[in-house]
mmCIF file of C-alpha atoms and ligand atoms in Angstrom:
data_model
loop_
_atom_site.group_PDB
_atom_site.id
_atom_site.type_symbol
_atom_site.label_atom_id
_atom_site.label_comp_id
_atom_site.label_asym_id
_atom_site.label_seq_id
_atom_site.Cartn_x
_atom_site.Cartn_y
_atom_site.Cartn_z
ATOM 1 C CA MET E 1 -112.206 -30.250 -58.227
ATOM 2 C CA LYS E 2 -108.491 -30.281 -58.244
ATOM 3 C CA ALA E 3 -106.178 -29.219 -55.134
ATOM 4 C CA ALA E 4 -103.264 -29.615 -52.841
ATOM 5 C CA VAL E 5 -102.964 -32.401 -50.824
ATOM 6 C CA VAL E 6 -100.287 -32.939 -48.450
ATOM 7 C CA ASP E 7 -100.679 -36.797 -47.589
ATOM 8 C CA HIS E 8 -97.899 -37.316 -44.030
ATOM 9 C CA ARG E 9 -96.258 -34.806 -42.008
ATOM 10 C CA GLY E 10 -93.378 -32.528 -43.929
ATOM 11 C CA GLY E 11 -94.770 -34.167 -47.467
ATOM 12 C CA VAL E 12 -94.786 -31.637 -50.543
ATOM 13 C CA PRO E 13 -98.089 -30.688 -51.636
ATOM 14 C CA GLU E 14 -99.551 -32.838 -54.967
ATOM 15 C CA TYR E 15 -101.925 -31.615 -57.388
ATOM 16 C CA ARG E 16 -105.003 -33.685 -57.793
ATOM 17 C CA ASP E 17 -108.399 -34.807 -57.982
ATOM 18 C CA VAL E 18 -110.319 -34.074 -54.428
ATOM 19 C CA ASP E 19 -114.465 -34.055 -53.947
ATOM 20 C CA ASP E 20 -116.030 -30.775 -54.651
ATOM 21 C CA PRO E 21 -116.283 -28.743 -51.760
ATOM 22 C CA ASN E 22 -120.819 -28.073 -51.245
ATOM 23 C CA PRO E 23 -121.816 -25.284 -49.250
ATOM 24 C CA VAL E 24 -124.538 -25.560 -46.361
ATOM 25 C CA GLU E 25 -126.277 -22.432 -45.023
ATOM 26 C CA GLY E 26 -124.091 -20.055 -44.018
ATOM 27 C CA GLN E 27 -121.761 -20.409 -45.784
ATOM 28 C CA ALA E 28 -120.297 -19.045 -49.208
ATOM 29 C CA LEU E 29 -118.513 -21.115 -52.070
ATOM 30 C CA LEU E 30 -115.468 -19.096 -53.400
ATOM 31 C CA ARG E 31 -113.506 -19.612 -56.385
ATOM 32 C CA VAL E 32 -109.813 -19.103 -55.286
ATOM 33 C CA GLU E 33 -108.081 -16.417 -57.175
ATOM 34 C CA ALA E 34 -104.351 -16.253 -55.163
ATOM 35 C CA VAL E 35 -103.210 -17.892 -51.728
ATOM 36 C CA PRO E 36 -100.078 -16.753 -50.309
ATOM 37 C CA VAL E 37 -97.602 -19.601 -49.510
ATOM 38 C CA GLU E 38 -95.725 -18.215 -45.898
ATOM 39 C CA ASN E 39 -93.355 -19.577 -43.849
ATOM 40 C CA VAL E 40 -96.241 -20.131 -41.354
ATOM 41 C CA ASP E 41 -98.010 -22.477 -43.741
ATOM 42 C CA ARG E 42 -94.565 -24.288 -44.507
ATOM 43 C CA ALA E 43 -94.139 -24.970 -40.759
ATOM 44 C CA ILE E 44 -98.113 -26.321 -39.887
ATOM 45 C CA VAL E 45 -96.995 -28.432 -42.821
ATOM 46 C CA ALA E 46 -93.506 -30.026 -41.418
ATOM 47 C CA GLY E 47 -95.737 -29.755 -37.789
ATOM 48 C CA THR E 48 -93.255 -27.649 -36.620
ATOM 49 C CA HIS E 49 -95.649 -24.603 -35.762
ATOM 50 C CA TYR E 50 -97.556 -24.308 -32.633
ATOM 51 C CA THR E 51 -100.943 -24.260 -34.780
ATOM 52 C CA ALA E 52 -100.065 -27.161 -36.549
ATOM 53 C CA ALA E 53 -101.826 -30.019 -34.345
ATOM 54 C CA PRO E 54 -105.388 -29.926 -36.087
ATOM 55 C CA PHE E 55 -103.714 -29.768 -39.908
ATOM 56 C CA GLN E 56 -101.325 -32.950 -38.597
ATOM 57 C CA ALA E 57 -104.575 -34.931 -37.281
ATOM 58 C CA ALA E 58 -106.442 -33.637 -40.417
ATOM 59 C CA LEU E 59 -104.296 -35.406 -42.672
ATOM 60 C CA PRO E 60 -104.306 -36.020 -45.885
ATOM 61 C CA ALA E 61 -105.254 -32.252 -45.934
ATOM 62 C CA VAL E 62 -105.248 -28.898 -48.049
ATOM 63 C CA PRO E 63 -102.428 -26.586 -46.790
ATOM 64 C CA CYS E 64 -102.747 -22.612 -46.438
ATOM 65 C CA PHE E 65 -105.548 -20.891 -44.636
ATOM 66 C CA ASP E 66 -106.148 -17.988 -46.516
ATOM 67 C CA GLY E 67 -106.724 -16.015 -49.876
ATOM 68 C CA VAL E 68 -108.233 -14.139 -52.158
ATOM 69 C CA GLY E 69 -111.582 -15.420 -53.916
ATOM 70 C CA ARG E 70 -114.640 -14.041 -55.931
ATOM 71 C CA THR E 71 -117.950 -14.964 -54.759
ATOM 72 C CA ALA E 72 -120.923 -16.301 -57.061
ATOM 73 C CA ASP E 73 -121.681 -12.635 -58.328
ATOM 74 C CA GLY E 74 -118.109 -11.658 -59.465
ATOM 75 C CA THR E 75 -116.728 -9.936 -55.917
ATOM 76 C CA LEU E 76 -113.565 -9.742 -54.977
ATOM 77 C CA VAL E 77 -112.489 -11.254 -51.804
ATOM 78 C CA GLY E 78 -110.263 -11.840 -49.006
ATOM 79 C CA PHE E 79 -110.616 -14.684 -46.667
ATOM 80 C CA GLY E 80 -110.019 -16.813 -43.945
ATOM 81 C CA GLY E 81 -111.659 -19.051 -41.512
ATOM 82 C CA ILE E 82 -111.422 -22.388 -43.263
ATOM 83 C CA GLU E 83 -110.135 -25.079 -41.141
ATOM 84 C CA PRO E 84 -108.062 -28.321 -41.902
ATOM 85 C CA PRO E 85 -108.565 -30.700 -43.819
ATOM 86 C CA HIS E 86 -109.885 -27.833 -46.459
ATOM 87 C CA GLY E 87 -107.308 -25.742 -46.932
ATOM 88 C CA ALA E 88 -106.752 -22.816 -49.474
ATOM 89 C CA LEU E 89 -104.864 -24.468 -52.099
ATOM 90 C CA ALA E 90 -107.691 -25.751 -54.021
ATOM 91 C CA GLU E 91 -109.548 -24.103 -57.384
ATOM 92 C CA TYR E 92 -112.656 -23.753 -54.571
ATOM 93 C CA VAL E 93 -113.029 -23.099 -51.065
ATOM 94 C CA VAL E 94 -116.119 -23.106 -48.842
ATOM 95 C CA VAL E 95 -116.103 -20.328 -46.330
ATOM 96 C CA PRO E 96 -118.149 -19.276 -43.181
ATOM 97 C CA GLU E 97 -120.548 -15.928 -43.180
ATOM 98 C CA GLY E 98 -118.316 -13.314 -42.070
ATOM 99 C CA HIS E 99 -115.150 -15.025 -42.814
ATOM 100 C CA TRP E 100 -114.548 -13.063 -46.215
ATOM 101 C CA ALA E 101 -114.417 -9.476 -46.703
ATOM 102 C CA PRO E 102 -114.435 -7.223 -50.447
ATOM 103 C CA ILE E 103 -110.979 -6.259 -51.636
ATOM 104 C CA PRO E 104 -110.767 -2.581 -52.835
ATOM 105 C CA ASP E 105 -110.952 -1.367 -56.018
ATOM 106 C CA GLY E 106 -107.712 -1.231 -58.172
ATOM 107 C CA ILE E 107 -105.549 -4.134 -56.124
ATOM 108 C CA GLU E 108 -104.986 -7.143 -58.117
ATOM 109 C CA PRO E 109 -105.741 -10.389 -56.383
ATOM 110 C CA SER E 110 -102.318 -11.720 -55.987
ATOM 111 C CA THR E 111 -101.295 -8.290 -54.472
ATOM 112 C CA ALA E 112 -104.391 -8.260 -52.159
ATOM 113 C CA ALA E 113 -103.172 -11.676 -51.124
ATOM 114 C CA THR E 114 -100.113 -10.613 -49.277
ATOM 115 C CA LEU E 115 -101.410 -7.096 -47.719
ATOM 116 C CA ALA E 116 -101.749 -9.635 -45.124
ATOM 117 C CA THR E 117 -97.953 -9.362 -44.468
ATOM 118 C CA ALA E 118 -97.879 -6.054 -45.229
ATOM 119 C CA ILE E 119 -99.993 -4.993 -41.821
ATOM 120 C CA THR E 120 -97.675 -6.582 -40.089
ATOM 121 C CA GLY E 121 -95.246 -3.623 -41.082
ATOM 122 C CA MET E 122 -98.038 -1.231 -39.646
ATOM 123 C CA SER E 123 -97.310 -3.021 -36.093
ATOM 124 C CA MET E 124 -94.365 -0.204 -35.339
ATOM 125 C CA LYS E 125 -97.435 1.901 -35.115
ATOM 126 C CA THR E 126 -100.523 -0.109 -33.886
ATOM 127 C CA ALA E 127 -98.494 -1.966 -31.106
ATOM 128 C CA ALA E 128 -95.580 0.656 -30.714
ATOM 129 C CA GLY E 129 -97.022 3.764 -31.562
ATOM 130 C CA LEU E 130 -93.952 4.673 -34.017
ATOM 131 C CA GLN E 131 -93.822 8.801 -33.734
ATOM 132 C CA PRO E 132 -92.396 10.900 -36.781
ATOM 133 C CA GLY E 133 -88.434 11.193 -36.385
ATOM 134 C CA GLU E 134 -87.957 8.005 -34.002
ATOM 135 C CA THR E 135 -85.545 5.344 -35.122
ATOM 136 C CA VAL E 136 -86.498 1.753 -36.260
ATOM 137 C CA LEU E 137 -85.008 -0.842 -36.360
ATOM 138 C CA VAL E 138 -86.138 -3.973 -38.800
ATOM 139 C CA GLN E 139 -84.715 -7.380 -37.764
ATOM 140 C CA GLY E 140 -85.016 -9.989 -40.405
ATOM 141 C CA ALA E 141 -85.107 -6.691 -43.789
ATOM 142 C CA THR E 142 -84.566 -8.682 -46.470
ATOM 143 C CA GLY E 143 -87.240 -11.057 -46.168
ATOM 144 C CA VAL E 144 -91.007 -10.490 -47.402
ATOM 145 C CA ALA E 145 -92.367 -8.997 -44.127
ATOM 146 C CA GLY E 146 -89.487 -6.969 -43.838
ATOM 147 C CA ARG E 147 -88.905 -5.449 -47.328
ATOM 148 C CA LEU E 148 -92.557 -4.376 -46.800
ATOM 149 C CA ALA E 149 -91.664 -2.829 -42.796
ATOM 150 C CA VAL E 150 -88.751 -1.204 -44.174
ATOM 151 C CA GLN E 151 -90.792 0.699 -46.773
ATOM 152 C CA ILE E 152 -93.589 1.469 -44.235
ATOM 153 C CA ALA E 153 -91.070 2.935 -41.236
ATOM 154 C CA ARG E 154 -90.138 5.384 -44.522
ATOM 155 C CA LEU E 155 -94.024 6.184 -45.465
ATOM 156 C CA LEU E 156 -94.795 6.564 -41.582
ATOM 157 C CA GLY E 157 -91.943 9.210 -41.103
ATOM 158 C CA ALA E 158 -89.023 7.408 -39.656
ATOM 159 C CA GLY E 159 -86.153 9.995 -38.569
ATOM 160 C CA ARG E 160 -83.911 6.873 -39.434
ATOM 161 C CA ILE E 161 -84.226 2.683 -40.470
ATOM 162 C CA VAL E 162 -81.493 0.246 -39.798
ATOM 163 C CA ALA E 163 -82.127 -3.034 -41.042
ATOM 164 C CA THR E 164 -80.739 -6.273 -40.731
ATOM 165 C CA GLY E 165 -80.136 -9.546 -42.752
ATOM 166 C CA ARG E 166 -77.608 -12.025 -43.824
ATOM 167 C CA ASP E 167 -77.262 -11.238 -47.652
ATOM 168 C CA ALA E 168 -74.822 -8.675 -49.177
ATOM 169 C CA ALA E 169 -76.597 -8.201 -52.152
ATOM 170 C CA ALA E 170 -79.732 -8.103 -50.490
ATOM 171 C CA LEU E 171 -78.536 -5.860 -47.849
ATOM 172 C CA ALA E 172 -77.347 -3.288 -50.299
ATOM 173 C CA SER E 173 -80.822 -3.525 -52.287
ATOM 174 C CA LEU E 174 -82.275 -1.937 -49.063
ATOM 175 C CA ALA E 175 -81.346 1.399 -49.629
ATOM 176 C CA ASP E 176 -83.201 2.062 -52.577
ATOM 177 C CA LEU E 177 -86.704 1.328 -49.992
ATOM 178 C CA GLY E 178 -85.251 4.082 -47.264
ATOM 179 C CA ALA E 179 -82.956 2.024 -45.217
ATOM 180 C CA ASP E 180 -80.169 4.537 -43.655
ATOM 181 C CA ALA E 181 -77.969 1.742 -42.362
ATOM 182 C CA VAL E 182 -77.717 -1.937 -42.595
ATOM 183 C CA ILE E 183 -76.128 -4.809 -40.226
ATOM 184 C CA ASP E 184 -75.391 -7.993 -41.448
ATOM 185 C CA THR E 185 -76.551 -10.520 -38.572
ATOM 186 C CA SER E 186 -73.956 -13.317 -39.679
ATOM 187 C CA VAL E 187 -71.209 -12.263 -38.162
ATOM 188 C CA SER E 188 -70.035 -13.410 -34.620
ATOM 189 C CA ASP E 189 -71.461 -12.272 -31.538
ATOM 190 C CA ASP E 190 -69.271 -9.665 -30.614
ATOM 191 C CA ASP E 191 -69.406 -7.982 -33.818
ATOM 192 C CA LEU E 192 -73.278 -8.225 -33.772
ATOM 193 C CA VAL E 193 -73.470 -6.703 -30.545
ATOM 194 C CA ARG E 194 -71.134 -3.603 -31.670
ATOM 195 C CA ALA E 195 -72.961 -3.464 -35.264
ATOM 196 C CA TYR E 196 -76.125 -2.776 -32.938
ATOM 197 C CA ARG E 197 -74.686 -0.127 -31.249
ATOM 198 C CA ASP E 198 -72.901 1.986 -33.406
ATOM 199 C CA ALA E 199 -75.928 1.557 -35.760
ATOM 200 C CA ALA E 200 -78.095 2.868 -33.263
ATOM 201 C CA GLY E 201 -77.165 6.944 -33.824
ATOM 202 C CA ASP E 202 -79.331 8.307 -30.423
ATOM 203 C CA GLY E 203 -80.869 4.958 -29.738
ATOM 204 C CA TYR E 204 -83.315 2.840 -31.379
ATOM 205 C CA ASP E 205 -86.877 3.730 -30.500
ATOM 206 C CA VAL E 206 -89.022 0.839 -32.215
ATOM 207 C CA VAL E 207 -87.621 -2.205 -33.029
ATOM 208 C CA VAL E 208 -90.276 -4.728 -35.981
ATOM 209 C CA ASP E 209 -88.913 -8.308 -35.073
ATOM 210 C CA PHE E 210 -89.127 -10.952 -37.499
ATOM 211 C CA LEU E 211 -86.215 -13.251 -36.396
ATOM 212 C CA TRP E 212 -86.175 -13.732 -32.477
ATOM 213 C CA GLY E 213 -82.947 -15.790 -32.303
ATOM 214 C CA ARG E 214 -79.715 -15.344 -32.148
ATOM 215 C CA PRO E 215 -79.826 -11.694 -33.396
ATOM 216 C CA THR E 216 -82.743 -10.393 -31.362
ATOM 217 C CA ARG E 217 -80.416 -11.798 -28.484
ATOM 218 C CA MET E 218 -77.389 -10.035 -29.503
ATOM 219 C CA LEU E 219 -79.615 -7.094 -29.947
ATOM 220 C CA CYS E 220 -80.763 -7.126 -26.010
ATOM 221 C CA GLU E 221 -77.328 -7.503 -25.030
ATOM 222 C CA ALA E 222 -76.541 -4.798 -27.112
ATOM 223 C CA LEU E 223 -78.967 -2.534 -25.429
ATOM 224 C CA ILE E 224 -77.491 -3.215 -22.018
ATOM 225 C CA PRO E 225 -76.249 0.261 -20.761
ATOM 226 C CA GLU E 226 -72.245 -0.019 -20.317
ATOM 227 C CA THR E 227 -72.554 2.140 -17.311
ATOM 228 C CA PHE E 228 -75.106 2.676 -14.218
ATOM 229 C CA ALA E 229 -77.090 4.975 -16.632
ATOM 230 C CA ILE E 230 -80.874 3.906 -17.698
ATOM 231 C CA GLY E 231 -81.530 3.290 -21.579
ATOM 232 C CA LYS E 232 -84.400 5.331 -23.157
ATOM 233 C CA PRO E 233 -87.344 3.164 -23.798
ATOM 234 C CA VAL E 234 -87.334 0.833 -27.107
ATOM 235 C CA ARG E 235 -90.470 -0.684 -28.053
ATOM 236 C CA LEU E 236 -89.732 -4.131 -29.673
ATOM 237 C CA VAL E 237 -92.751 -5.551 -31.436
ATOM 238 C CA GLN E 238 -92.226 -9.481 -31.512
ATOM 239 C CA VAL E 239 -93.999 -10.433 -35.481
ATOM 240 C CA GLY E 240 -91.707 -13.729 -36.222
ATOM 241 C CA GLU E 241 -89.223 -15.924 -35.433
ATOM 242 C CA ALA E 242 -87.055 -16.602 -38.419
ATOM 243 C CA ALA E 243 -83.907 -17.057 -36.389
ATOM 244 C CA GLY E 244 -85.399 -19.092 -33.861
ATOM 245 C CA ASP E 245 -88.583 -19.576 -31.913
ATOM 246 C CA ALA E 246 -86.433 -18.613 -27.909
ATOM 247 C CA PHE E 247 -83.110 -17.006 -26.571
ATOM 248 C CA GLU E 248 -82.036 -16.469 -23.441
ATOM 249 C CA LEU E 249 -83.055 -12.916 -21.792
ATOM 250 C CA PRO E 250 -80.841 -12.247 -18.848
ATOM 251 C CA ALA E 251 -82.158 -9.892 -16.728
ATOM 252 C CA ARG E 252 -79.346 -7.145 -16.754
ATOM 253 C CA ALA E 253 -80.877 -6.674 -20.502
ATOM 254 C CA VAL E 254 -84.181 -5.629 -18.933
ATOM 255 C CA ARG E 255 -83.244 -3.983 -15.846
ATOM 256 C CA THR E 256 -82.095 -0.555 -16.705
ATOM 257 C CA SER E 257 -81.897 -1.103 -20.578
ATOM 258 C CA GLY E 258 -85.136 0.630 -21.505
ATOM 259 C CA LEU E 259 -86.729 -2.299 -22.953
ATOM 260 C CA GLU E 260 -90.118 -3.134 -23.539
ATOM 261 C CA ILE E 261 -91.386 -6.194 -25.541
ATOM 262 C CA TYR E 262 -95.188 -5.766 -27.010
ATOM 263 C CA GLY E 263 -96.664 -8.648 -29.223
ATOM 264 C CA ALA E 264 -97.712 -7.888 -32.842
ATOM 265 C CA ALA E 265 -101.129 -8.706 -31.363
ATOM 266 C CA ARG E 266 -101.069 -5.607 -29.050
ATOM 267 C CA ASN E 267 -103.852 -3.399 -30.654
ATOM 268 C CA LEU E 268 -104.433 -4.744 -33.888
ATOM 269 C CA MET E 269 -107.948 -5.071 -33.702
ATOM 270 C CA ALA E 270 -108.880 -1.417 -32.803
ATOM 271 C CA GLY E 271 -106.248 -0.489 -35.589
ATOM 272 C CA MET E 272 -106.951 -3.126 -38.457
ATOM 273 C CA ALA E 273 -109.120 -0.965 -40.186
ATOM 274 C CA ASP E 274 -107.137 2.232 -40.257
ATOM 275 C CA ALA E 275 -103.881 0.189 -40.959
ATOM 276 C CA TYR E 276 -105.726 -1.743 -43.840
ATOM 277 C CA ALA E 277 -106.598 1.765 -45.846
ATOM 278 C CA GLN E 278 -103.546 2.982 -45.578
ATOM 279 C CA VAL E 279 -101.586 0.085 -46.968
ATOM 280 C CA VAL E 280 -104.308 0.002 -49.653
ATOM 281 C CA GLU E 281 -103.734 3.841 -50.130
ATOM 282 C CA TRP E 282 -99.817 3.375 -50.170
ATOM 283 C CA VAL E 283 -100.583 0.195 -52.571
ATOM 284 C CA ARG E 284 -102.653 2.063 -54.957
ATOM 285 C CA SER E 285 -100.502 5.076 -55.324
ATOM 286 C CA GLY E 286 -97.317 2.940 -55.758
ATOM 287 C CA GLU E 287 -95.527 4.206 -52.659
ATOM 288 C CA LEU E 288 -95.456 0.673 -51.220
ATOM 289 C CA VAL E 289 -94.193 -2.038 -53.452
ATOM 290 C CA ILE E 290 -95.051 -5.760 -52.975
ATOM 291 C CA ASP E 291 -92.703 -8.289 -54.404
ATOM 292 C CA VAL E 292 -94.492 -11.445 -55.705
ATOM 293 C CA THR E 293 -94.167 -14.567 -57.546
ATOM 294 C CA THR E 294 -97.071 -16.193 -59.035
ATOM 295 C CA MET E 295 -96.955 -19.993 -59.926
ATOM 296 C CA PRO E 296 -100.546 -21.970 -61.060
ATOM 297 C CA LEU E 297 -101.831 -24.699 -58.590
ATOM 298 C CA SER E 298 -100.929 -27.384 -60.666
ATOM 299 C CA ARG E 299 -97.414 -26.675 -60.292
ATOM 300 C CA ILE E 300 -98.068 -26.602 -56.109
ATOM 301 C CA ALA E 301 -94.661 -29.355 -56.067
ATOM 302 C CA GLU E 302 -92.578 -27.424 -57.665
ATOM 303 C CA ALA E 303 -93.637 -23.825 -56.445
ATOM 304 C CA TRP E 304 -93.547 -25.204 -52.449
ATOM 305 C CA GLN E 305 -89.837 -26.661 -52.541
ATOM 306 C CA ARG E 306 -88.498 -22.930 -54.236
ATOM 307 C CA THR E 307 -85.914 -21.381 -52.267
ATOM 308 C CA ASP E 308 -84.515 -18.829 -54.459
ATOM 309 C CA LEU E 309 -87.754 -16.339 -53.597
ATOM 310 C CA ARG E 310 -86.120 -14.610 -51.207
ATOM 311 C CA GLY E 311 -87.977 -11.339 -50.379
ATOM 312 C CA SER E 312 -90.441 -11.823 -53.211
ATOM 313 C CA ARG E 313 -93.886 -13.501 -51.725
ATOM 314 C CA LEU E 314 -95.221 -16.874 -53.040
ATOM 315 C CA VAL E 315 -98.838 -16.272 -54.711
ATOM 316 C CA ILE E 316 -100.581 -19.816 -55.711
ATOM 317 C CA VAL E 317 -103.042 -18.438 -58.954
ATOM 318 C CA PRO E 318 -105.757 -21.221 -61.138
ATOM 319 C CA ASP E 319 -104.420 -22.601 -63.902
HETATM 320 N N1 NAP O 1 -97.201 -12.323 -37.363
HETATM 321 C C1 NAP O 1 -97.407 -12.532 -38.512
HETATM 322 O O1 NAP O 1 -98.828 -11.904 -38.877
HETATM 323 C C2 NAP O 1 -96.648 -12.717 -39.703
HETATM 324 C C3 NAP O 1 -96.397 -12.381 -40.909
HETATM 325 C C4 NAP O 1 -95.829 -12.684 -42.180
HETATM 326 C C5 NAP O 1 -95.018 -13.152 -41.365
HETATM 327 N N2 NAP O 1 -94.181 -13.344 -40.000
HETATM 328 C C6 NAP O 1 -92.834 -13.875 -39.570
HETATM 329 O O2 NAP O 1 -92.091 -12.948 -39.896
HETATM 330 C C7 NAP O 1 -91.127 -13.885 -40.364
HETATM 331 C C8 NAP O 1 -90.712 -13.010 -41.121
HETATM 332 O O3 NAP O 1 -91.502 -13.210 -42.618
HETATM 333 P P1 NAP O 1 -91.228 -13.442 -44.136
HETATM 334 O O4 NAP O 1 -92.342 -13.684 -44.957
HETATM 335 O O5 NAP O 1 -90.790 -12.160 -44.368
HETATM 336 O O6 NAP O 1 -90.269 -14.326 -44.620
HETATM 337 P P2 NAP O 1 -88.785 -14.284 -45.057
HETATM 338 O O7 NAP O 1 -89.356 -13.915 -46.360
HETATM 339 O O8 NAP O 1 -88.639 -15.832 -45.488
HETATM 340 O O9 NAP O 1 -87.525 -13.635 -44.418
HETATM 341 C C9 NAP O 1 -86.924 -14.543 -43.482
HETATM 342 C C10 NAP O 1 -86.336 -13.234 -42.914
HETATM 343 O O10 NAP O 1 -85.334 -14.092 -41.675
HETATM 344 C C11 NAP O 1 -84.123 -13.945 -42.445
HETATM 345 N N3 NAP O 1 -83.727 -15.201 -41.299
HETATM 346 C C12 NAP O 1 -84.005 -16.632 -42.285
HETATM 347 N N4 NAP O 1 -83.112 -17.538 -40.726
HETATM 348 C C13 NAP O 1 -82.790 -16.683 -40.500
HETATM 349 C C14 NAP O 1 -81.580 -17.144 -39.580
HETATM 350 N N5 NAP O 1 -80.877 -18.019 -39.209
HETATM 351 N N6 NAP O 1 -80.674 -15.959 -38.691
HETATM 352 C C15 NAP O 1 -80.938 -14.707 -39.132
HETATM 353 N N7 NAP O 1 -82.122 -13.943 -40.439
HETATM 354 C C16 NAP O 1 -82.578 -15.366 -40.712
HETATM 355 C C17 NAP O 1 -83.955 -13.926 -43.621
HETATM 356 O O11 NAP O 1 -82.695 -13.629 -44.207
HETATM 357 P P3 NAP O 1 -81.955 -13.913 -45.736
HETATM 358 O O12 NAP O 1 -82.763 -12.922 -46.419
HETATM 359 O O13 NAP O 1 -80.412 -13.849 -45.567
HETATM 360 O O14 NAP O 1 -82.358 -15.440 -45.703
HETATM 361 C C18 NAP O 1 -84.962 -12.968 -43.695
HETATM 362 O O15 NAP O 1 -84.454 -11.737 -43.571
HETATM 363 C C19 NAP O 1 -91.502 -15.508 -40.234
HETATM 364 O O16 NAP O 1 -90.899 -15.662 -38.765
HETATM 365 C C20 NAP O 1 -93.101 -15.333 -40.516
HETATM 366 O O17 NAP O 1 -93.507 -16.657 -39.659
HETATM 367 C C21 NAP O 1 -95.184 -13.203 -39.135
#
């Protein structure tokens, strides 16, 4: 079969022949229909992600480890559970029992392949318990996950939505998705702290954070009360690290600011079924729009190196 193979750390996947996979008992052979290429996949290939070691040890290897495929009887399923060197960027994958689930009717394979990213937006409810009327700040709102999170905040009944990004045109487009105010994070530190304070209204209740790094460092600074007052709770959900994987957190940003930090995984398994069903319902009704750009597996080298797909998820499909 054909697959996209990476030969060395940081390499560009090459479309070429590999051995056909042979499922054994307890495994299923799926024909791959759609595979999302996300930042985490690029970081694993680059060797910069904390989960990159097994992939790097298995080189040459096929990247990406989840997607959408068809079983022998034609059922469309979402799959995961595959391990290096056998990634999803291939014509077929062998998936262990229990690592696939049917895709609901009415969802296209390429859209189905992006549902996991949409689910991250649901962390404002599953991890942070968002209530209707609360104020939500989406950090990194011009990206794929962030644009979905802005829409999800609106659909969940947020009272005010503030969205951050670096590109003026992309930020302007967020009003159509439901943002009430936007913040350009590319300004100076002092200006950014002021912008977070000015846009907060009655204060942020929930922050969905795809950035971390400098913008979140400045947000923490902005949350510090300027008097001896005690700040109201701000439930920050850590989801991504597009702006950096670490920053220095001053004690004063925690002591009285109200800042509470949760991982996106908090309550995720307990809330997953409901979150998934809700996202599927919104996608089917057209209330939640997922921007997808598809390219065929044979053009993986070109697709992998694209840098122009801001806000749109690259999904690799069969030729
Ligand atoms: N935990 C999960 O399950 C999960 C799922 C999906 C994504 N994520 C993570 O969430 C993050 C965003 O994912 P995505 O798919 O939305 O990526 P994306 O489409 O590439 O978007 C990245 C976002 O971060 C911004 N950004 C990038 N570098 C920045 C910097 N140095 N300073 C300030 N802003 C910066 C981008 O702004 P511009 O538009 O200006 O470039 C954009 O808003 C990634 O870290 C990803 O790994 C996690």
